[in-house]
mmCIF file of the C-alpha atoms, coordinates in Angstrom:
data_MODEL
# 
_entry.id   MODEL 
# 
loop_
_atom_site.group_PDB 
_atom_site.id 
_atom_site.type_symbol 
_atom_site.label_atom_id 
_atom_site.label_alt_id 
_atom_site.label_comp_id 
_atom_site.label_asym_id 
_atom_site.label_entity_id 
_atom_site.label_seq_id 
_atom_site.pdbx_PDB_ins_code 
_atom_site.Cartn_x 
_atom_site.Cartn_y 
_atom_site.Cartn_z 
_atom_site.occupancy 
_atom_site.B_iso_or_equiv 
_atom_site.pdbx_formal_charge 
_atom_site.auth_seq_id 
_atom_site.auth_comp_id 
_atom_site.auth_asym_id 
_atom_site.auth_atom_id 
_atom_site.pdbx_PDB_model_num 
ATOM 1  C CA . MET A 1 1  ? 22.400 101.596 -19.530 1.00 0.00 ? 1  MET A CA 1 
ATOM 2  C CA . ARG A 1 2  ? 22.812 98.962  -22.020 1.00 0.00 ? 2  ARG A CA 1 
ATOM 3  C CA . LYS A 1 3  ? 21.706 99.464  -25.989 1.00 0.00 ? 3  LYS A CA 1 
ATOM 4  C CA . GLN A 1 4  ? 18.782 99.069  -27.738 1.00 0.00 ? 4  GLN A CA 1 
ATOM 5  C CA . ASN A 1 5  ? 19.935 96.561  -29.898 1.00 0.00 ? 5  ASN A CA 1 
ATOM 6  C CA . ASP A 1 6  ? 20.370 94.679  -26.851 1.00 0.00 ? 6  ASP A CA 1 
ATOM 7  C CA . ILE A 1 7  ? 17.003 93.985  -26.267 1.00 0.00 ? 7  ILE A CA 1 
ATOM 8  C CA . ASP A 1 8  ? 15.687 90.107  -26.596 1.00 0.00 ? 8  ASP A CA 1 
ATOM 9  C CA . ILE A 1 9  ? 13.442 87.870  -25.154 1.00 0.00 ? 9  ILE A CA 1 
ATOM 10 C CA . GLY A 1 10 ? 12.451 88.201  -21.631 1.00 0.00 ? 10 GLY A CA 1 
ATOM 11 C CA . SER A 1 11 ? 14.152 91.785  -21.472 1.00 0.00 ? 11 SER A CA 1 
ATOM 12 C CA . VAL A 1 12 ? 12.619 94.113  -19.147 1.00 0.00 ? 12 VAL A CA 1 
ATOM 13 C CA . VAL A 1 13 ? 11.373 97.443  -21.025 1.00 0.00 ? 13 VAL A CA 1 
ATOM 14 C CA . PHE A 1 14 ? 9.812  100.711 -20.336 1.00 0.00 ? 14 PHE A CA 1 
ATOM 15 C CA . SER A 1 15 ? 7.317  102.408 -23.156 1.00 0.00 ? 15 SER A CA 1 
ATOM 16 C CA . LEU A 1 16 ? 8.940  105.785 -23.855 1.00 0.00 ? 16 LEU A CA 1 
ATOM 17 C CA . LYS A 1 17 ? 5.775  106.704 -26.235 1.00 0.00 ? 17 LYS A CA 1 
ATOM 18 C CA . GLY A 1 18 ? 2.109  106.326 -26.918 1.00 0.00 ? 18 GLY A CA 1 
ATOM 19 C CA . ARG A 1 19 ? -1.013 106.039 -24.783 1.00 0.00 ? 19 ARG A CA 1 
ATOM 20 C CA . ASP A 1 20 ? 1.041  103.198 -22.057 1.00 0.00 ? 20 ASP A CA 1 
ATOM 21 C CA . THR A 1 21 ? 4.173  105.540 -21.945 1.00 0.00 ? 21 THR A CA 1 
ATOM 22 C CA . GLY A 1 22 ? 6.286  104.808 -18.616 1.00 0.00 ? 22 GLY A CA 1 
ATOM 23 C CA . VAL A 1 23 ? 4.426  100.931 -18.346 1.00 0.00 ? 23 VAL A CA 1 
ATOM 24 C CA . CYS A 1 24 ? 6.753  98.215  -17.946 1.00 0.00 ? 24 CYS A CA 1 
ATOM 25 C CA . TYR A 1 25 ? 6.649  95.437  -20.175 1.00 0.00 ? 25 TYR A CA 1 
ATOM 26 C CA . ALA A 1 26 ? 8.756  92.286  -20.997 1.00 0.00 ? 26 ALA A CA 1 
ATOM 27 C CA . VAL A 1 27 ? 9.366  91.561  -24.167 1.00 0.00 ? 27 VAL A CA 1 
ATOM 28 C CA . VAL A 1 28 ? 8.024  88.053  -25.442 1.00 0.00 ? 28 VAL A CA 1 
ATOM 29 C CA . GLY A 1 29 ? 9.288  87.811  -29.043 1.00 0.00 ? 29 GLY A CA 1 
ATOM 30 C CA . VAL A 1 30 ? 11.184 89.570  -31.640 1.00 0.00 ? 30 VAL A CA 1 
ATOM 31 C CA . ARG A 1 31 ? 9.393  90.361  -34.688 1.00 0.00 ? 31 ARG A CA 1 
ATOM 32 C CA . ASP A 1 32 ? 12.786 92.076  -36.786 1.00 0.00 ? 32 ASP A CA 1 
ATOM 33 C CA . GLY A 1 33 ? 15.225 94.169  -35.758 1.00 0.00 ? 33 GLY A CA 1 
ATOM 34 C CA . GLN A 1 34 ? 13.079 97.113  -34.976 1.00 0.00 ? 34 GLN A CA 1 
ATOM 35 C CA . THR A 1 35 ? 10.052 95.544  -33.502 1.00 0.00 ? 35 THR A CA 1 
ATOM 36 C CA . VAL A 1 36 ? 9.283  93.455  -30.500 1.00 0.00 ? 36 VAL A CA 1 
ATOM 37 C CA . TRP A 1 37 ? 6.412  91.737  -29.170 1.00 0.00 ? 37 TRP A CA 1 
ATOM 38 C CA . VAL A 1 38 ? 5.562  93.025  -25.584 1.00 0.00 ? 38 VAL A CA 1 
ATOM 39 C CA . SER A 1 39 ? 3.082  91.861  -22.786 1.00 0.00 ? 39 SER A CA 1 
ATOM 40 C CA . ASP A 1 40 ? 2.456  92.700  -19.316 1.00 0.00 ? 40 ASP A CA 1 
ATOM 41 C CA . GLY A 1 41 ? 0.422  89.825  -18.175 1.00 0.00 ? 41 GLY A CA 1 
ATOM 42 C CA . TYR A 1 42 ? -2.315 92.373  -17.252 1.00 0.00 ? 42 TYR A CA 1 
ATOM 43 C CA . ARG A 1 43 ? -3.290 94.997  -20.204 1.00 0.00 ? 43 ARG A CA 1 
ATOM 44 C CA . HIS A 1 44 ? -1.557 93.077  -22.883 1.00 0.00 ? 44 HIS A CA 1 
ATOM 45 C CA . LYS A 1 45 ? -1.925 89.119  -22.171 1.00 0.00 ? 45 LYS A CA 1 
ATOM 46 C CA . LEU A 1 46 ? 0.824  86.540  -23.405 1.00 0.00 ? 46 LEU A CA 1 
ATOM 47 C CA . SER A 1 47 ? -2.228 86.077  -25.602 1.00 0.00 ? 47 SER A CA 1 
ATOM 48 C CA . ARG A 1 48 ? -2.508 89.034  -27.428 1.00 0.00 ? 48 ARG A CA 1 
ATOM 49 C CA . PRO A 1 49 ? 1.040  90.729  -27.228 1.00 0.00 ? 49 PRO A CA 1 
ATOM 50 C CA . LYS A 1 50 ? 1.501  94.460  -27.673 1.00 0.00 ? 50 LYS A CA 1 
ATOM 51 C CA . LEU A 1 51 ? 3.881  94.855  -31.227 1.00 0.00 ? 51 LEU A CA 1 
ATOM 52 C CA . LYS A 1 52 ? 5.969  97.968  -30.033 1.00 0.00 ? 52 LYS A CA 1 
ATOM 53 C CA . ASN A 1 53 ? 8.770  99.726  -32.244 1.00 0.00 ? 53 ASN A CA 1 
ATOM 54 C CA . ILE A 1 54 ? 12.329 99.467  -30.305 1.00 0.00 ? 54 ILE A CA 1 
ATOM 55 C CA . LYS A 1 55 ? 12.815 103.078 -30.159 1.00 0.00 ? 55 LYS A CA 1 
ATOM 56 C CA . HIS A 1 56 ? 9.763  103.540 -28.100 1.00 0.00 ? 56 HIS A CA 1 
ATOM 57 C CA . LEU A 1 57 ? 11.126 101.532 -25.748 1.00 0.00 ? 57 LEU A CA 1 
ATOM 58 C CA . ARG A 1 58 ? 13.799 102.291 -23.006 1.00 0.00 ? 58 ARG A CA 1 
ATOM 59 C CA . PHE A 1 59 ? 15.719 99.142  -21.714 1.00 0.00 ? 59 PHE A CA 1 
ATOM 60 C CA . ASP A 1 60 ? 18.113 99.352  -18.826 1.00 0.00 ? 60 ASP A CA 1 
ATOM 61 C CA . GLY A 1 61 ? 19.857 95.731  -18.939 1.00 0.00 ? 61 GLY A CA 1 
ATOM 62 C CA . ASP A 1 62 ? 17.145 94.197  -16.816 1.00 0.00 ? 62 ASP A CA 1 
ATOM 63 C CA . VAL A 1 63 ? 16.171 90.233  -17.854 1.00 0.00 ? 63 VAL A CA 1 
ATOM 64 C CA . LEU A 1 64 ? 13.533 87.873  -16.588 1.00 0.00 ? 64 LEU A CA 1 
ATOM 65 C CA . THR A 1 65 ? 15.668 84.753  -17.089 1.00 0.00 ? 65 THR A CA 1 
ATOM 66 C CA . VAL A 1 66 ? 13.250 82.286  -15.744 1.00 0.00 ? 66 VAL A CA 1 
ATOM 67 C CA . ILE A 1 67 ? 10.382 84.145  -18.378 1.00 0.00 ? 67 ILE A CA 1 
ATOM 68 C CA . ALA A 1 68 ? 13.131 84.080  -21.264 1.00 0.00 ? 68 ALA A CA 1 
ATOM 69 C CA . GLU A 1 69 ? 13.725 80.424  -20.696 1.00 0.00 ? 69 GLU A CA 1 
ATOM 70 C CA . LYS A 1 70 ? 10.373 78.944  -20.534 1.00 0.00 ? 70 LYS A CA 1 
ATOM 71 C CA . LEU A 1 71 ? 9.383  80.999  -23.845 1.00 0.00 ? 71 LEU A CA 1 
ATOM 72 C CA . ASN A 1 72 ? 12.652 79.980  -25.286 1.00 0.00 ? 72 ASN A CA 1 
ATOM 73 C CA . THR A 1 73 ? 12.048 76.551  -24.983 1.00 0.00 ? 73 THR A CA 1 
ATOM 74 C CA . GLY A 1 74 ? 8.141  76.670  -25.673 1.00 0.00 ? 74 GLY A CA 1 
ATOM 75 C CA . LYS A 1 75 ? 7.283  75.979  -21.646 1.00 0.00 ? 75 LYS A CA 1 
ATOM 76 C CA . LYS A 1 76 ? 3.607  77.624  -20.630 1.00 0.00 ? 76 LYS A CA 1 
ATOM 77 C CA . VAL A 1 77 ? 4.404  80.848  -19.240 1.00 0.00 ? 77 VAL A CA 1 
ATOM 78 C CA . PHE A 1 78 ? 1.291  82.419  -17.370 1.00 0.00 ? 78 PHE A CA 1 
ATOM 79 C CA . ASP A 1 79 ? -0.275 85.767  -17.256 1.00 0.00 ? 79 ASP A CA 1 
ATOM 80 C CA . SER A 1 80 ? -0.073 85.984  -13.725 1.00 0.00 ? 80 SER A CA 1 
ATOM 81 C CA . GLU A 1 81 ? 3.512  84.608  -13.088 1.00 0.00 ? 81 GLU A CA 1 
ATOM 82 C CA . LEU A 1 82 ? 4.745  87.513  -15.361 1.00 0.00 ? 82 LEU A CA 1 
ATOM 83 C CA . ASN A 1 83 ? 2.729  90.187  -13.686 1.00 0.00 ? 83 ASN A CA 1 
ATOM 84 C CA . SER A 1 84 ? 3.918  88.993  -10.814 1.00 0.00 ? 84 SER A CA 1 
ATOM 85 C CA . ALA A 1 85 ? 7.621  88.983  -11.987 1.00 0.00 ? 85 ALA A CA 1 
ATOM 86 C CA . LEU A 1 86 ? 7.521  92.712  -13.423 1.00 0.00 ? 86 LEU A CA 1 
ATOM 87 C CA . ARG A 1 87 ? 5.579  93.840  -10.367 1.00 0.00 ? 87 ARG A CA 1 
ATOM 88 C CA . SER A 1 88 ? 8.776  95.165  -8.872  1.00 0.00 ? 88 SER A CA 1 
ATOM 89 C CA . TYR A 1 89 ? 9.412  97.151  -11.863 1.00 0.00 ? 89 TYR A CA 1 
ATOM 90 C CA . GLN A 1 90 ? 6.203  98.788  -11.960 1.00 0.00 ? 90 GLN A CA 1 
ATOM 91 C CA . THR A 1 91 ? 6.420  102.955 -11.343 1.00 0.00 ? 91 THR A CA 1 
ATOM 92 C CA . THR A 1 92 ? 2.860  103.191 -11.988 1.00 0.00 ? 92 THR A CA 1 
ATOM 93 C CA . SER A 1 93 ? -0.487 101.920 -10.614 1.00 0.00 ? 93 SER A CA 1 
ATOM 94 C CA . LYS A 1 94 ? -3.096 99.730  -12.861 1.00 0.00 ? 94 LYS A CA 1 
# 
């Protein structure tokens, strides 16, 4: 398992605290060293990502490289594209 401070744009994370416990997200933005913006393309769309403390996230080391590359270069990423990329990681039903 990798360290929490390795979390970057495109990282696949799982929520550990809150109403969304167990939900899989992709990091779509980094606010500072302690908080990140996460989205799953379904509950939290890319237009309104959720702000989460990295202490409340589990990072196993997986990165969505295509999504990360698009976000870093400013290309359009669709919610459906993000949702389908995360589908294999989902552990809970919608």
